[in-house]
Tab-separated table of C-alpha atoms in Angstrom:
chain	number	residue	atom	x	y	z
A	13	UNK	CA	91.608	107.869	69.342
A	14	UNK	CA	90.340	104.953	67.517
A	15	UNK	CA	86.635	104.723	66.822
A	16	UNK	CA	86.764	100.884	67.303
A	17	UNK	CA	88.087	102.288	71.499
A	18	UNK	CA	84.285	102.938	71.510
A	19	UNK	CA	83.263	99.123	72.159
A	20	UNK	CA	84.334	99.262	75.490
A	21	UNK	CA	81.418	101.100	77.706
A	22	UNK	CA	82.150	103.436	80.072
A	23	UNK	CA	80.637	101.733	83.187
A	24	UNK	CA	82.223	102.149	85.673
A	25	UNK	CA	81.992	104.366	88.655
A	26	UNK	CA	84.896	105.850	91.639
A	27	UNK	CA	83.695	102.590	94.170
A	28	UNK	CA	84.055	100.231	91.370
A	29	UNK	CA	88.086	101.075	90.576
A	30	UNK	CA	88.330	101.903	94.215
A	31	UNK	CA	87.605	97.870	94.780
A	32	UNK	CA	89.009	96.914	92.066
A	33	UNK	CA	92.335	98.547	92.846
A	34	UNK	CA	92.054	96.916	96.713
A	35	UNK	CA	90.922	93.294	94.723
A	36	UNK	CA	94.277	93.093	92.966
A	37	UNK	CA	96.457	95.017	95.994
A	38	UNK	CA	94.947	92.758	98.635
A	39	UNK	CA	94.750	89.168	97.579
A	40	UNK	CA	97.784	86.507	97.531
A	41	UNK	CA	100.956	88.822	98.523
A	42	UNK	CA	99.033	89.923	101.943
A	43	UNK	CA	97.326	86.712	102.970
A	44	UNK	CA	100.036	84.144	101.770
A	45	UNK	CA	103.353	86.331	100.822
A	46	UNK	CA	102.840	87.902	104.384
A	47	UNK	CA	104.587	84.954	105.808
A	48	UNK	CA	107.866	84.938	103.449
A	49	UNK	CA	107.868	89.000	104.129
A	50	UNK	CA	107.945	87.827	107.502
A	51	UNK	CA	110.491	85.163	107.670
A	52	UNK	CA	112.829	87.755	105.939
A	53	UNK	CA	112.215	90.809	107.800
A	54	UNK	CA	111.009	89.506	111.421
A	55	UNK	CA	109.195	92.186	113.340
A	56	UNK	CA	110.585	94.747	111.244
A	57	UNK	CA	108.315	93.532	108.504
A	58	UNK	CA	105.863	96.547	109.639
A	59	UNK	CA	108.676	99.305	108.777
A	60	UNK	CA	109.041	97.764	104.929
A	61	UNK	CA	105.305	97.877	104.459
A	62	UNK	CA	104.984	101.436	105.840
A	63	UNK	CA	107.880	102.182	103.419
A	64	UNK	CA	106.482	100.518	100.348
A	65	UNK	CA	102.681	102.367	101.174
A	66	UNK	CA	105.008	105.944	101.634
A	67	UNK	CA	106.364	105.186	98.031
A	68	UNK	CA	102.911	103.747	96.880
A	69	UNK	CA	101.189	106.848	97.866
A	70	UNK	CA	103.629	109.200	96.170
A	71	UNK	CA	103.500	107.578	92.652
A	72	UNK	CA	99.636	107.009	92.078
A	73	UNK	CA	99.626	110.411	93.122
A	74	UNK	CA	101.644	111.287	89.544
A	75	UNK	CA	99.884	108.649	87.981
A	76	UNK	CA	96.197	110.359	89.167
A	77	UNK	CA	97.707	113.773	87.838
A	78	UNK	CA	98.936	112.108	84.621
A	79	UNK	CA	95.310	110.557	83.917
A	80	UNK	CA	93.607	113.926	84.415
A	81	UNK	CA	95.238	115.957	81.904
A	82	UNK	CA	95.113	113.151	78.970
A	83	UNK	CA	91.266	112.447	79.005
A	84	UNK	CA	91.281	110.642	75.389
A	85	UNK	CA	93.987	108.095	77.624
A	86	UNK	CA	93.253	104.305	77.140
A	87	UNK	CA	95.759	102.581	79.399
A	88	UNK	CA	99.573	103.279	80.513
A	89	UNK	CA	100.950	103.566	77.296
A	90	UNK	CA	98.830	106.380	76.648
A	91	UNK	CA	99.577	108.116	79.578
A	92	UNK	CA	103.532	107.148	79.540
A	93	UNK	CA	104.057	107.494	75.692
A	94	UNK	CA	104.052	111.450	75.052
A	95	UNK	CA	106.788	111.688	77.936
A	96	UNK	CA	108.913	108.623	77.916
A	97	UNK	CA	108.693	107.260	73.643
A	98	UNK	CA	107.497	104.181	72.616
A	99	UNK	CA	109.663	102.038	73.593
A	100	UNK	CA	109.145	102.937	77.372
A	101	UNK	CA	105.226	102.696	76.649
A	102	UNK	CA	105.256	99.190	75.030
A	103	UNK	CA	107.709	97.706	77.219
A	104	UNK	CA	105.437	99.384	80.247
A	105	UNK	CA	102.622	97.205	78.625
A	106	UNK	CA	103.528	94.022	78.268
A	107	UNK	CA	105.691	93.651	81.538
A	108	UNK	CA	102.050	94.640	83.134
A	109	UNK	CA	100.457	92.253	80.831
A	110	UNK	CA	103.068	89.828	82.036
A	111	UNK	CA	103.157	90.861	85.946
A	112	UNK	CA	99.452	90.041	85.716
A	113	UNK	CA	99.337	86.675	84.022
A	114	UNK	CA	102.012	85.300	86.141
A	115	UNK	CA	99.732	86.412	89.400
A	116	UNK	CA	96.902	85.244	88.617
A	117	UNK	CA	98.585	81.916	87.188
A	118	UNK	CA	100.037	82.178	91.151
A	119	UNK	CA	96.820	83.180	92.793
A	120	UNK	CA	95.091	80.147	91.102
A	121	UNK	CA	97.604	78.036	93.541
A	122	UNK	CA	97.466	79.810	96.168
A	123	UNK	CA	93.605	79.822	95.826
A	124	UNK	CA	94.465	75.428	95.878
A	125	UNK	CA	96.323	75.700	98.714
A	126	UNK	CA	93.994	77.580	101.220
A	127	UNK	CA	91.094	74.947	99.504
A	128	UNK	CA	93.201	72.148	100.658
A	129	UNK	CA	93.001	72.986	104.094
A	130	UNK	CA	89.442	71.486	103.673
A	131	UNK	CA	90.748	68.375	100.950
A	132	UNK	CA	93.888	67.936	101.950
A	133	UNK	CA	93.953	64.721	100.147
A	134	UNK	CA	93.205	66.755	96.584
A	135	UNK	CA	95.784	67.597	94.120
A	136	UNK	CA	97.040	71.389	94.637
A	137	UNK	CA	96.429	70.981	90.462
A	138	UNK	CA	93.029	69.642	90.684
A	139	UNK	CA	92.078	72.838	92.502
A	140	UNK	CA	93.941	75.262	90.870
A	141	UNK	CA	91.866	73.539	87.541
A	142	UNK	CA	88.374	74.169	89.254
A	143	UNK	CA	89.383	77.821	90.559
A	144	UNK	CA	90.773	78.976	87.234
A	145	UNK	CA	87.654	77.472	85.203
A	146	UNK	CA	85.230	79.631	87.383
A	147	UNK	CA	87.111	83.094	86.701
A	148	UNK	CA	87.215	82.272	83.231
A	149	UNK	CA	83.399	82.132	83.324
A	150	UNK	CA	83.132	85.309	85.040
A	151	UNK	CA	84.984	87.754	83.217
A	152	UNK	CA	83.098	86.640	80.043
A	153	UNK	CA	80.195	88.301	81.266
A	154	UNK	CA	79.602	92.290	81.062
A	155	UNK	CA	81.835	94.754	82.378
A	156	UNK	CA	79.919	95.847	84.991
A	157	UNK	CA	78.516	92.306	86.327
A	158	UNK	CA	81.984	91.872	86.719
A	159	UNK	CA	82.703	95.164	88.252
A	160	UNK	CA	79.681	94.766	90.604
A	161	UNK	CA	81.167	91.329	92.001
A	162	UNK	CA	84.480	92.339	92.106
A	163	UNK	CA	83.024	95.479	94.258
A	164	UNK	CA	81.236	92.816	96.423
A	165	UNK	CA	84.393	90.467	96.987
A	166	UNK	CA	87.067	93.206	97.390
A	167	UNK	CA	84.124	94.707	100.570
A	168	UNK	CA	83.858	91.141	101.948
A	169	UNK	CA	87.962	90.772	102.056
A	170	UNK	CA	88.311	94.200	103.947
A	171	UNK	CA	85.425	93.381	105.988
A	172	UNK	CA	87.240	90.422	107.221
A	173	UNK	CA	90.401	92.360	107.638
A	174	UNK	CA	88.694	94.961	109.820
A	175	UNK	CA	87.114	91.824	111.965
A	176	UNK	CA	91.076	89.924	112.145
A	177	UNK	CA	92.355	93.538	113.162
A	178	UNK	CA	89.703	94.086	115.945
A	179	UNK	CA	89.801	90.592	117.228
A	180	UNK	CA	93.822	90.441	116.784
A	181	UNK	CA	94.140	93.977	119.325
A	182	UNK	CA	91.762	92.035	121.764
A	183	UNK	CA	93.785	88.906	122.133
A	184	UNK	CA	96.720	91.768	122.318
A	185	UNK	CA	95.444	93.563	125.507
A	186	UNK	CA	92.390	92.035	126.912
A	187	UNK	CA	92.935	88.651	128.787
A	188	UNK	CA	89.885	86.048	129.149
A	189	UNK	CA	89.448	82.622	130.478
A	190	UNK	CA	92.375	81.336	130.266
A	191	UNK	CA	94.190	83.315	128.131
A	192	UNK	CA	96.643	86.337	129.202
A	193	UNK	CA	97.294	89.756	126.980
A	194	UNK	CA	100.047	89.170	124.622
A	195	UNK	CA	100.946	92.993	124.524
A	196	UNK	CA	104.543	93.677	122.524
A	197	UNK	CA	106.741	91.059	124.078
A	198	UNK	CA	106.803	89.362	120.829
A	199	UNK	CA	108.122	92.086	118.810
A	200	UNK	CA	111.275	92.315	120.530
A	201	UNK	CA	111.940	89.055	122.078
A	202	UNK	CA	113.138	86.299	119.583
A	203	UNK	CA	116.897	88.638	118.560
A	204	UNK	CA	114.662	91.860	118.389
A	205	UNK	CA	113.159	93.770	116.201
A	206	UNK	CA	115.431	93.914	113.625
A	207	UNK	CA	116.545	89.949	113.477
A	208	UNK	CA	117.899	89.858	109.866
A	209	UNK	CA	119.484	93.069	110.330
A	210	UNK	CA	119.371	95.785	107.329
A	211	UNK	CA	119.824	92.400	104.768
A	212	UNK	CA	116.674	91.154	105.847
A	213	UNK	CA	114.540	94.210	105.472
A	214	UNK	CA	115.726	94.542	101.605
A	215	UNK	CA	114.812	91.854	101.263
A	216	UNK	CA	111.620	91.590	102.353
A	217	UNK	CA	110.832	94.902	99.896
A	218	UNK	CA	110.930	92.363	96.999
A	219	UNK	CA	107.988	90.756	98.725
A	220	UNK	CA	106.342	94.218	100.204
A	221	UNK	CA	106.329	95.864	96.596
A	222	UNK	CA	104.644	92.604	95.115
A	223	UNK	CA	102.243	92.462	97.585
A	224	UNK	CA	101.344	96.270	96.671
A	225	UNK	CA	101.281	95.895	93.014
A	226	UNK	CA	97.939	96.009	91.781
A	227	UNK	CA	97.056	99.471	93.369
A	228	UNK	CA	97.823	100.765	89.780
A	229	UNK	CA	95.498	98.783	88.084
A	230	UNK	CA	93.321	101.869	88.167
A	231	UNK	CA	95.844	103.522	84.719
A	232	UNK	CA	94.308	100.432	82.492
A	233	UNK	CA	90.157	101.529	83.596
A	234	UNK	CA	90.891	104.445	81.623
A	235	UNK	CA	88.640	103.702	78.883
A	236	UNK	CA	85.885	102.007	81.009
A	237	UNK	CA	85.445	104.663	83.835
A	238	UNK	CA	82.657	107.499	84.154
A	239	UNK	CA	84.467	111.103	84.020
A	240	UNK	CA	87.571	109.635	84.572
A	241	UNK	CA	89.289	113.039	85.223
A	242	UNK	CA	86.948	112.975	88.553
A	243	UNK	CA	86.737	109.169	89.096
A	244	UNK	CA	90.310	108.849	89.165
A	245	UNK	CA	91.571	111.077	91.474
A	246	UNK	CA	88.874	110.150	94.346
A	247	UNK	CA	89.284	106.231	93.794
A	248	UNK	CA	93.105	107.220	94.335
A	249	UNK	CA	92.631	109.014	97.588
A	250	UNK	CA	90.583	106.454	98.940
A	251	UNK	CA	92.454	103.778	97.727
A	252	UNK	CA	96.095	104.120	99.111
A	253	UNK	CA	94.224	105.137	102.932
A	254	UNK	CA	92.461	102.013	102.668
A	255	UNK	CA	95.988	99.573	101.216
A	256	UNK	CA	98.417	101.371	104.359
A	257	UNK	CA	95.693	100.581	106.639
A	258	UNK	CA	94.860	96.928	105.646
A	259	UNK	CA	98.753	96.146	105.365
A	260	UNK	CA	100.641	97.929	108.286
A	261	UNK	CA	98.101	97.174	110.627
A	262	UNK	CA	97.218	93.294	110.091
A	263	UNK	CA	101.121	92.980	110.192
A	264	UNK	CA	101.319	94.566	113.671
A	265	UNK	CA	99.108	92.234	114.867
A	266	UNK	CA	100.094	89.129	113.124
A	267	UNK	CA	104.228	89.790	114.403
A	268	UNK	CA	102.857	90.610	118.220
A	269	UNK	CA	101.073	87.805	118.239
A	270	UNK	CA	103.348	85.097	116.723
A	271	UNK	CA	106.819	84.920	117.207
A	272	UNK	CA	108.443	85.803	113.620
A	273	UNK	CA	109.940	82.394	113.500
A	274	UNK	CA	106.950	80.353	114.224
A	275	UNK	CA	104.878	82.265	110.989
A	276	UNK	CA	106.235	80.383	108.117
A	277	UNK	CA	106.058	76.890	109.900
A	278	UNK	CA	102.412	76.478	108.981
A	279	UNK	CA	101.110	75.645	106.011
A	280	UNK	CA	97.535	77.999	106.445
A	281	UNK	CA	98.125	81.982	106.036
A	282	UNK	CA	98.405	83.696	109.677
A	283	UNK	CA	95.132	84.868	109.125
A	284	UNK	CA	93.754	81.652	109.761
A	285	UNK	CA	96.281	80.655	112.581
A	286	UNK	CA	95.541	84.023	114.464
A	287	UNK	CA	91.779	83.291	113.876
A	288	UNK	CA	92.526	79.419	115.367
A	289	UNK	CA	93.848	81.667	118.751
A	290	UNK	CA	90.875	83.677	119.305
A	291	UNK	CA	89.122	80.085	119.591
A	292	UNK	CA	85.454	80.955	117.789
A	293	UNK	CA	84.162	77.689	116.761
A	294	UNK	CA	84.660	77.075	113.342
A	295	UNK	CA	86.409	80.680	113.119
A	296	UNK	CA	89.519	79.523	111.257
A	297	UNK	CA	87.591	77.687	108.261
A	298	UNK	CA	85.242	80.930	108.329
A	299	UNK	CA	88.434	83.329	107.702
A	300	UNK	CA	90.220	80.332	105.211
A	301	UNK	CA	86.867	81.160	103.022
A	302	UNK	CA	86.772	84.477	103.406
A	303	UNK	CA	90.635	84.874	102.002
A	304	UNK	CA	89.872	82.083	99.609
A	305	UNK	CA	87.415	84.780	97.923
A	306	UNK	CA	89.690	87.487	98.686
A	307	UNK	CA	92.594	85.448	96.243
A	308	UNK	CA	89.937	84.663	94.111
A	309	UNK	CA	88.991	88.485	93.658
A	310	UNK	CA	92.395	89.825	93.213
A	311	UNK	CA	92.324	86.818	90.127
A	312	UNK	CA	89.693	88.413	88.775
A	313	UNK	CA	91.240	92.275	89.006
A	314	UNK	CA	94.114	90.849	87.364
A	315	UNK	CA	92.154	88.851	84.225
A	316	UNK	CA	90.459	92.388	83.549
A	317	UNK	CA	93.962	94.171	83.509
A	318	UNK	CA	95.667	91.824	81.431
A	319	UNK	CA	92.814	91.534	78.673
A	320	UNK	CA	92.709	95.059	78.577
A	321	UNK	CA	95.690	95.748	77.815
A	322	UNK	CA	95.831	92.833	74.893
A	323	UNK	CA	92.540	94.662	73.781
A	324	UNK	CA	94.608	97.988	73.345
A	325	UNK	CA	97.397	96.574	71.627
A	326	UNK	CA	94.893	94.807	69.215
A	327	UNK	CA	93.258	98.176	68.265
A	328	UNK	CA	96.297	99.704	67.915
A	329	UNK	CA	97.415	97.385	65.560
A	330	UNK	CA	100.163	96.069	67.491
A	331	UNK	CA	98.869	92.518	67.382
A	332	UNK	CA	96.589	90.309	65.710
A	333	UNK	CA	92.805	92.269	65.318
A	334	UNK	CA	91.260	89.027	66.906
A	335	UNK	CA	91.927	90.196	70.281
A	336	UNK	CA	90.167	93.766	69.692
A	337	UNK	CA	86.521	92.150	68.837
A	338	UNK	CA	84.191	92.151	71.737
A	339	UNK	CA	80.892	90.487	72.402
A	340	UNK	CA	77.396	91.964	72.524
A	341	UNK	CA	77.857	92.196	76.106
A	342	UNK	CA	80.760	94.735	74.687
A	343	UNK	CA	83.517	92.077	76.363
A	344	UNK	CA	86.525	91.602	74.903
A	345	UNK	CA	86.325	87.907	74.565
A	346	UNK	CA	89.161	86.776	72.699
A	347	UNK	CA	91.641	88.799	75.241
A	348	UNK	CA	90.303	87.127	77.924
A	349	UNK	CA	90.807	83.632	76.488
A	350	UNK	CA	93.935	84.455	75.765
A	351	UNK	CA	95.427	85.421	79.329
A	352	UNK	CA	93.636	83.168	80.922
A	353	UNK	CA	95.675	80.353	78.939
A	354	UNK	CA	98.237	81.686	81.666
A	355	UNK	CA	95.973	80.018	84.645
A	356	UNK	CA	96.496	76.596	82.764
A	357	UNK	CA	100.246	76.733	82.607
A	358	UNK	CA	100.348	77.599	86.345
A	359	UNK	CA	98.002	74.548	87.130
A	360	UNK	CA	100.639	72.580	84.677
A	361	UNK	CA	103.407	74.445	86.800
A	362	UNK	CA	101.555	73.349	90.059
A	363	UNK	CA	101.797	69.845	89.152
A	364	UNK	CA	105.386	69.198	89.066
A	365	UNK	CA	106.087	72.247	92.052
A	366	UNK	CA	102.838	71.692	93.846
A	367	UNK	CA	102.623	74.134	96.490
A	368	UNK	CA	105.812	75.885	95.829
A	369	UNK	CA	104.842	77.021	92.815
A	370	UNK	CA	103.833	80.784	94.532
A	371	UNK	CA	106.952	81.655	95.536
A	372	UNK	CA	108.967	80.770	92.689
A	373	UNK	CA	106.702	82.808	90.580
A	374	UNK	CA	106.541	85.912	93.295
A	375	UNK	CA	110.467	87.221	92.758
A	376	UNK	CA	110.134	87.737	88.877
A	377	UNK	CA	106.240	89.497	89.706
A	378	UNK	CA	108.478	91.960	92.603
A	379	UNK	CA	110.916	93.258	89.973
A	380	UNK	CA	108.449	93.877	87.720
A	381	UNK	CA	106.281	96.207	90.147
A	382	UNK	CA	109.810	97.696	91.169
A	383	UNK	CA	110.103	98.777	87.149
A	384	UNK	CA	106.163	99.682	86.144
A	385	UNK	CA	106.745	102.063	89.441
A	386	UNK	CA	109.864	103.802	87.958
A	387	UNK	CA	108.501	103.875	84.784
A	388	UNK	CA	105.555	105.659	86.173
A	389	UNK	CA	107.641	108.077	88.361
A	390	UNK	CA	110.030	109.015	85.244
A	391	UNK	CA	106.959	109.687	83.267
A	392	UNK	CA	105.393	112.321	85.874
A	393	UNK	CA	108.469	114.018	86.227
A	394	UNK	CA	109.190	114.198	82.814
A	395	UNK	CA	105.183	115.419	82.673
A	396	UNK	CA	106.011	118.138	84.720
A	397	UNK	CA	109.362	118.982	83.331
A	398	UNK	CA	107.519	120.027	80.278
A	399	UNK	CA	105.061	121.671	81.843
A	400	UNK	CA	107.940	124.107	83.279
A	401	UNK	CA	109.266	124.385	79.907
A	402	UNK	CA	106.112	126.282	78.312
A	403	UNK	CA	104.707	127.964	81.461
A	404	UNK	CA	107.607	128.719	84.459
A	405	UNK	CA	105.915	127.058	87.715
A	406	UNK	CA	107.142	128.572	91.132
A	407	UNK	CA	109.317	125.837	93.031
A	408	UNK	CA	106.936	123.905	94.709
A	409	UNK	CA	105.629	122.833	91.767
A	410	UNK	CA	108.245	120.111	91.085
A	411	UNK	CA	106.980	116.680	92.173
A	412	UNK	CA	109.670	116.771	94.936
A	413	UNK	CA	107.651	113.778	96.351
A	414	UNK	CA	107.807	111.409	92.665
A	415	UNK	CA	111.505	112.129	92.495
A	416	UNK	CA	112.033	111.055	96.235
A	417	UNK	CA	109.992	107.756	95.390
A	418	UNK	CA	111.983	106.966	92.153
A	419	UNK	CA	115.241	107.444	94.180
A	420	UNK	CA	113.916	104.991	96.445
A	421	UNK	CA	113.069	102.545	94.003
A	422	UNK	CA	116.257	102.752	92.697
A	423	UNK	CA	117.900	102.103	95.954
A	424	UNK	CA	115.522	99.419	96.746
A	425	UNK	CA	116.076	97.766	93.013
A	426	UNK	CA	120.147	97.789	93.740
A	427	UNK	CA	119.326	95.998	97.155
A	428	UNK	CA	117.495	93.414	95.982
A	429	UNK	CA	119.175	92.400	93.211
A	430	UNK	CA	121.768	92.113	95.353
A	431	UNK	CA	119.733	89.606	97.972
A	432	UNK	CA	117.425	88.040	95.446
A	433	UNK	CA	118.335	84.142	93.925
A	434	UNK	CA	120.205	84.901	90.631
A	435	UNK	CA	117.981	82.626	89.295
A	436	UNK	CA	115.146	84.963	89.310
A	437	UNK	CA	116.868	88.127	88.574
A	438	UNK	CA	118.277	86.123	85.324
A	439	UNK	CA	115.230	84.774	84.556
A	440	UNK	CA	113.469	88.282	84.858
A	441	UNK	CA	116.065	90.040	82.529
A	442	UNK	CA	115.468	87.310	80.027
A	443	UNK	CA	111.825	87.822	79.946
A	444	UNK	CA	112.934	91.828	79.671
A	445	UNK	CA	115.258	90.867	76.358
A	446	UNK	CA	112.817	88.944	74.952
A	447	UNK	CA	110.357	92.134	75.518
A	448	UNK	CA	112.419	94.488	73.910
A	449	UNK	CA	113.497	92.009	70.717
A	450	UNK	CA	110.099	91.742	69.914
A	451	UNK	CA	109.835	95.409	69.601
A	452	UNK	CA	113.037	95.853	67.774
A	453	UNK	CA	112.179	93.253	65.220
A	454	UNK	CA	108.808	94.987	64.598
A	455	UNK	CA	110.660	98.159	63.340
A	456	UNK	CA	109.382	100.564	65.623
A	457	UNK	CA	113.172	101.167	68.081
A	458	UNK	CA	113.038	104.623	67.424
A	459	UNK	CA	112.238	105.624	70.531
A	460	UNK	CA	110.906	109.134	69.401
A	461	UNK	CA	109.158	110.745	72.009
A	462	UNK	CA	105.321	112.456	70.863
């Protein structure tokens, strides 16, 4: 490894990633995307999140396995490059590096929009100007000031989860004053559960595996984590219990409680509206601040993951050395400027698309989770493969469970780009060509595999 790998401290502990991973998993795609999932799937918008955590659960399980056998690993590439070549490990990089600085560019608007419900006479650019400033300052400071108030942020958005779960099952089956128990009616009632039919489930999985993207944010804190071959694996395990629960649940009770159809007519995420119901005073701009810092957090996940992975690249030689140096707080300074240049074009996108700007950025950031996933699953079988190949495992040794995940993937990929605007697909496969010309015009196409 290289000796200049050394400037990055190894700070961090199993909470820290385990945080980190729920900051960038839990942040725009639950509290704003959860309404377009909605509108798409209807009711049925619980069965595509409980398939996207089934799916979630089986690849970090390859990626946890992958991380504990290469201890001298960095980030992905180093974990996907002795299987897969090095085309599959570059590409992997930057279409992470690029999944993140399009979501955090997104996250800075949708961090406007839930700060307009206060200044709703403010520019959705103004705000989106002010949010990305402060998580520029914040990731210039040490690693693990920034690891400390990520851990901090990512507790007080599942704290607030927990609360809008308890409160939502109350309004559900208690009645009070006035108001009578929901119950299920909802889930059924407006053309069932199913109202968009198959179409509208696969479609929704564009949405479910964006919203879920993040969780494997813990392959690029390689370099930065404490034992990592014990760190890993428990930040996994407590991870993916914590995502299903924090996704299929609020769902339930956001879809029993609203009629599908009514979600997406309001411009505050159904957190807020569902708080509005339970009619605490002041309860609504309490839980608009709350997921304000929630967005805010999962910007901050992403700024680390991006500038880490420019960091790697740098010492590696790939690009310019600039982006390796670090400060004295052993930062990497010059990565971080550099993605978050990607939180200034989305406030220059925001001011032409204003508010819209989120969800024409979301469909390119959904294939791209759809292909770091496969990527990830080929690599673990692949892993394993050779691990047959010098020492004969007995049969349940096969990752029966990664190959049932990157079938599934697959199937899901076909589907939606089948439903998805042809807009974004194209737009998507351009950014892809322009990925893999910049590696073929570097020289290195050969593809060989270490």
């Amino acid at each position: 490894m290289d000796g200049s790998q050394e400037n990055l401290k190894r700070t961090m502990t199993s909470r820290h990633i385990m945080m980190m991973a729920l900051g960038g998993a839990i942040g725009a795609g639950l509290f704003k995307g959860s309404s377009t999932a909605i509108d798409m799937a209807g009711p049925a918008v619980i069965v595509a999140y409980l398939i996207g955590g089934i799916i979630l659960f089986f690849i970090m399980r390859g990626l946890a396995e992958m991380a504990i056998k290469n201890k001298q690993a960095r980030t992905f590439r180093d974990l996907i490059q002795p299987f897969l070549g090095n085309y599959a490990a570059h590409f992997l990089d930057w279409i992470y590096w690029k999944m993140w600085v399009l979501n955090i560019a997104a996250e800075s608007v949708v961090a406007a929009i839930f700060i307009q419900y206060w200044f709703p006479g403010v520019p959705v650019w103004i705000l989106a100007l002010i949010v990305s400033a402060i998580v520029t300052i914040v990731n210039l400071f040490s690693v693990k000031l920034f690891a400390e108030t990520e851990y901090w942020l990512a507790l007080l958005k599942i704290s607030a989860i927990v609360l809008f779960i308890i409160f939502g099952l109350i309004i559900l089956f208690v009645p009070f004053q006035d108001h009578a128990a929901i119950g299920f009616s909802n889930l059924t009632k407006h053309d069932g559960f199913f109202p968009n039919g198959m179409h509208g489930l696969i479609m929704a999985m564009l949405v479910v595996i964006y919203s879920y993207g993040g969780t494997e944010m813990i392959g690029v804190t390689l370099a930065e984590v404490k034992n990592p071959e014990k760190t890993i694996p428990k930040a996994v395990k407590g991870t993916l219990t914590r995502i299903i629960a924090f996704y299929i649940l609020p769902f339930f009770v956001i879809v029993s409680l609203i009629p599908w159809h009514q979600v997406n007519d309001v411009p505050e995420s159904p957190f807020v509206t569902v708080f509005n119901l339970i009619g605490i005073p002041y309860a609504d701009h309490i839980m608009n601040a709350i997921i304000l810092l929630a967005v805010i957090s999962s910007m901050n996940s992403g700024l680390y993951s991006s500038s880490r992975v420019l960091y790697t690249q740098a010492v590696d030689g790939n690009i310019p050395k600039l982006f390796s140096k670090v400060s004295k707080k052993k930062v990497p300074v010059y990565s971080i400027l550099a993605c978050t240049s990607s939180l200034y074009i989305g406030v220059l996108i925001s001011l032409f698309a204003g508010s819209k700007t989120f969800n024409y950025l979301m469909g390119s950031l959904g294939y791209t989770v759809l292909c770091i996933w496969i990527i990830i699953a080929m690599a673990h079988l692949k892993s394993r493969i050779k691990q047959t190949q010098k020492a004969p495992y007995p049969a349940r040794s096969f990752p029966f469970t990664t190959l049932i995940a990157l079938m599934a993937l697959l199937a899901i990929l076909i589907g939606v780009i089948a439903t998805t605007s042809i807009s974004v697909t194209i737009t998507t496969i351009v950014i892809y060509l322009f990925i893999t010309a910049a590696y073929y015009s570097a020289g290195k196409f050969s593809n060989k595999v270490a």
